[in-house]
mmCIF file of C-alpha atoms in Angstrom:
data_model
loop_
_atom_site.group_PDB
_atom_site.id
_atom_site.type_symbol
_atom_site.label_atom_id
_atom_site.label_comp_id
_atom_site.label_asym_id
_atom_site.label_seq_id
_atom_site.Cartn_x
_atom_site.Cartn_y
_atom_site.Cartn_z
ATOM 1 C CA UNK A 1 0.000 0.000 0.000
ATOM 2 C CA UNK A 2 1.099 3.560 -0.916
ATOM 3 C CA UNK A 3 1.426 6.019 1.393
ATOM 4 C CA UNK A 4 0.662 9.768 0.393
ATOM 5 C CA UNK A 5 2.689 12.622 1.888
ATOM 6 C CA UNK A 6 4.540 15.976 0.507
ATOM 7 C CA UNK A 7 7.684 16.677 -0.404
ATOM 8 C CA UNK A 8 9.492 20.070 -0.848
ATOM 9 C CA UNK A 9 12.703 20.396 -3.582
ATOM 10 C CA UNK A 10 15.300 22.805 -4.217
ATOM 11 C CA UNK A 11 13.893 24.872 -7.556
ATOM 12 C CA UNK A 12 16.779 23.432 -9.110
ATOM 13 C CA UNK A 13 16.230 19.741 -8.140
ATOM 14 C CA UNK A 14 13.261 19.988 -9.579
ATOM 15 C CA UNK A 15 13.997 21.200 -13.201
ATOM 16 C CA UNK A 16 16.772 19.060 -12.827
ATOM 17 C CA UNK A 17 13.042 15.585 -12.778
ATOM 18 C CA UNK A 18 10.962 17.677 -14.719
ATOM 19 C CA UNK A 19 13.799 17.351 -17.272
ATOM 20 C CA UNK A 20 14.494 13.763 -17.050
ATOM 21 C CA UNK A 21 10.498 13.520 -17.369
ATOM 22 C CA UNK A 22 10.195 15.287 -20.495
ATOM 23 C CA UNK A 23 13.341 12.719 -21.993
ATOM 24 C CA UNK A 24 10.828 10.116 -20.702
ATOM 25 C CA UNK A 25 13.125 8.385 -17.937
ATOM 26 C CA UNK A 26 10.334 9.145 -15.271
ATOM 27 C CA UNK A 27 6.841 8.926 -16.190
ATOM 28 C CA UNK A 28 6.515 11.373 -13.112
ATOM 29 C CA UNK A 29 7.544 13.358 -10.319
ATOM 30 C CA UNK A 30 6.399 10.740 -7.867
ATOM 31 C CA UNK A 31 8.420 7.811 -10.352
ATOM 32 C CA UNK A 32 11.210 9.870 -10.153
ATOM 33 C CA UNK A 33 11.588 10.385 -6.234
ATOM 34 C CA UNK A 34 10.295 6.243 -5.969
ATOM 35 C CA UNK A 35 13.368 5.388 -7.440
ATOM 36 C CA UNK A 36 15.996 7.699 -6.419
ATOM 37 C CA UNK A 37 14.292 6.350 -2.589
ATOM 38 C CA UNK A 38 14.422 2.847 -3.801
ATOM 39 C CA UNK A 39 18.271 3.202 -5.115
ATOM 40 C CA UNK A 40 19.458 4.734 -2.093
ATOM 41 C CA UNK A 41 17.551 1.358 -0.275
ATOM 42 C CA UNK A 42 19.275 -1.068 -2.641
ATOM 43 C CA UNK A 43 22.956 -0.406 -1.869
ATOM 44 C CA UNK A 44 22.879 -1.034 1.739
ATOM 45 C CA UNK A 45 22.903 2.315 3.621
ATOM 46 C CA UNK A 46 23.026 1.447 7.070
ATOM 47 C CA UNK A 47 24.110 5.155 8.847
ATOM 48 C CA UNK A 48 24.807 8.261 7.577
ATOM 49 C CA UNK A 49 27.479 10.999 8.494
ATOM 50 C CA UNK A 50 27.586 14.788 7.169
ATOM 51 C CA UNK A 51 31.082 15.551 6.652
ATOM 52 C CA UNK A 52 32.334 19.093 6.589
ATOM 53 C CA UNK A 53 34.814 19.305 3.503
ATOM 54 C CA UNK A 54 35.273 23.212 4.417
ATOM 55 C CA UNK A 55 33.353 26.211 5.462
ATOM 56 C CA UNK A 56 29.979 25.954 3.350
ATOM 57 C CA UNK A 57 30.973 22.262 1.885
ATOM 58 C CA UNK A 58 29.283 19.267 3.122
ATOM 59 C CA UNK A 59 28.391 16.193 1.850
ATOM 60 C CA UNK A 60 26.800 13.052 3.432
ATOM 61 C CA UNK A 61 28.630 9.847 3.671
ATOM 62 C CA UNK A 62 26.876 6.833 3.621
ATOM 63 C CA UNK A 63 27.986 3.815 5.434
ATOM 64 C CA UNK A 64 27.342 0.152 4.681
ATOM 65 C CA UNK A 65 27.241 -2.633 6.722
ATOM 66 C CA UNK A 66 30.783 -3.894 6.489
ATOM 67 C CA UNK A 67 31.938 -0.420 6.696
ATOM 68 C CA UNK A 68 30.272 0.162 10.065
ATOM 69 C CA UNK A 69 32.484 -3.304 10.781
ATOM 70 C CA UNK A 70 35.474 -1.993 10.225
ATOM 71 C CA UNK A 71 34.837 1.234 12.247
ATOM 72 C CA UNK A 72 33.542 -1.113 15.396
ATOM 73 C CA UNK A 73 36.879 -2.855 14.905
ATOM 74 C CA UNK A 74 38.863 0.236 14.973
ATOM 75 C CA UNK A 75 37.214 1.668 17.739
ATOM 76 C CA UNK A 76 37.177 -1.441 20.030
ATOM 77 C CA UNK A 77 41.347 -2.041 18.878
ATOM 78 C CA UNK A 78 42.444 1.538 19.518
ATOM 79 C CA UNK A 79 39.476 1.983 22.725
ATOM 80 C CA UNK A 80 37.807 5.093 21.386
ATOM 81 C CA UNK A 81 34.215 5.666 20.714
ATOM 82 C CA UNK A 82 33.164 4.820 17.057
ATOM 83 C CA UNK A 83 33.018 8.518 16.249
ATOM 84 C CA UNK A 84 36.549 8.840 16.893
ATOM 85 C CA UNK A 85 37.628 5.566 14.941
ATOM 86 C CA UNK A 86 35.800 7.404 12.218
ATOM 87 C CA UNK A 87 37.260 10.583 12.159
ATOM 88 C CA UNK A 88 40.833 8.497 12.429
ATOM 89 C CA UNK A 89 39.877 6.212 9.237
ATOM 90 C CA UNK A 90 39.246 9.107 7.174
ATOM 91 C CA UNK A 91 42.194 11.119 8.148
ATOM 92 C CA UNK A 92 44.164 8.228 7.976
ATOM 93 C CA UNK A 93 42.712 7.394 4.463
ATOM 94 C CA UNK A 94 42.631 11.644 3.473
ATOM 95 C CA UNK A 95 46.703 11.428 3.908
ATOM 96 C CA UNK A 96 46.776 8.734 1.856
ATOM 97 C CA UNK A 97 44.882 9.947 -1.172
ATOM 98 C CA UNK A 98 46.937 13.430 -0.743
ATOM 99 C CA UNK A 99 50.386 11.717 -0.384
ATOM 100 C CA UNK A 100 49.660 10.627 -3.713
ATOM 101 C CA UNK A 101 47.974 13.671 -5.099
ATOM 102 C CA UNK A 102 50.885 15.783 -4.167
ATOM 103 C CA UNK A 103 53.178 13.382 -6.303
ATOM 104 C CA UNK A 104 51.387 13.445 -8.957
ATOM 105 C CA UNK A 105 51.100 17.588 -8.530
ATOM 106 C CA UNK A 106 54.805 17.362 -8.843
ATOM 107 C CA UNK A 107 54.664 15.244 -11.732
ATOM 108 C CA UNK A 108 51.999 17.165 -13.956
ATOM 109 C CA UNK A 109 52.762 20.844 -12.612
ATOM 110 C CA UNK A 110 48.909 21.222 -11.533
ATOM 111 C CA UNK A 111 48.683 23.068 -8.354
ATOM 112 C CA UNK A 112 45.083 23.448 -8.555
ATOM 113 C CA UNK A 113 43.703 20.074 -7.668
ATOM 114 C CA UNK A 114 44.756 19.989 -3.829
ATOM 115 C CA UNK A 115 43.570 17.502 -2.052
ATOM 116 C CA UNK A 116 40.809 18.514 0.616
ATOM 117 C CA UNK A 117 40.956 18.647 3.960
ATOM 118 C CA UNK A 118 38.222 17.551 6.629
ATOM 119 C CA UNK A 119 37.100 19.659 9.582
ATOM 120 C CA UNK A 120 35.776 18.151 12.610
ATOM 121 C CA UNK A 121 33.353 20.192 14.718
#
């Protein structure tokens, strides 16, 4: 059984379905937010984390199953909460990714693809 209720969009995320229904990919608006819903079900979401990238940048992270694992793991192995072992994965993993950024900065000469840096409230 279907449930009604109301939604509100950004202007822009709706031009953005009203588009894809005049291509025909969504018969309509409700199609379109059914399976955007459904997609976000299918791949195993079990949390979700905001992470602020910089000042007005922030994106959500979505965590899996086996991912939420590996964070209990880390938490229970270095005896911090799970927040914490969070935080330290993605640092851990952020120095990685700009260790080899930074190489390859040196390598092509582009200084304008540095590697971003999380902030933790």
């Amino acid at each position: 059984m279907k449930e009604r209720f109301s939604i509100t969009l950004d202007s822009d995320l709706l031009d953005w379905i009203e588009s894809l229904i005049k291509e025909k990919v969504f018969s309509s608006r409700v199609h379109a937010v059914e399976f955007c819903v459904a997609q976000l079900k299918n791949i195993g979401i079990e949390n979700v984390m905001l992470m602020r990238w910089g000042k007005n940048e922030i994106e959500p992270v979505f965590l899996s199953k086996n991912e939420i694992q590996t964070i209990d793991k880390v938490s229970k192995k270095l005896n911090v909460n799970k927040n914490e072992a969070l935080k330290i994965l993605i640092y851990r993993g952020l120095e990685e990714i700009s260790k080899g950024s930074q190489g390859s900065e040196k390598e092509t000469g582009n200084k304008e693809d540095k590697p971003r840096k999380v902030i933790f409230d």
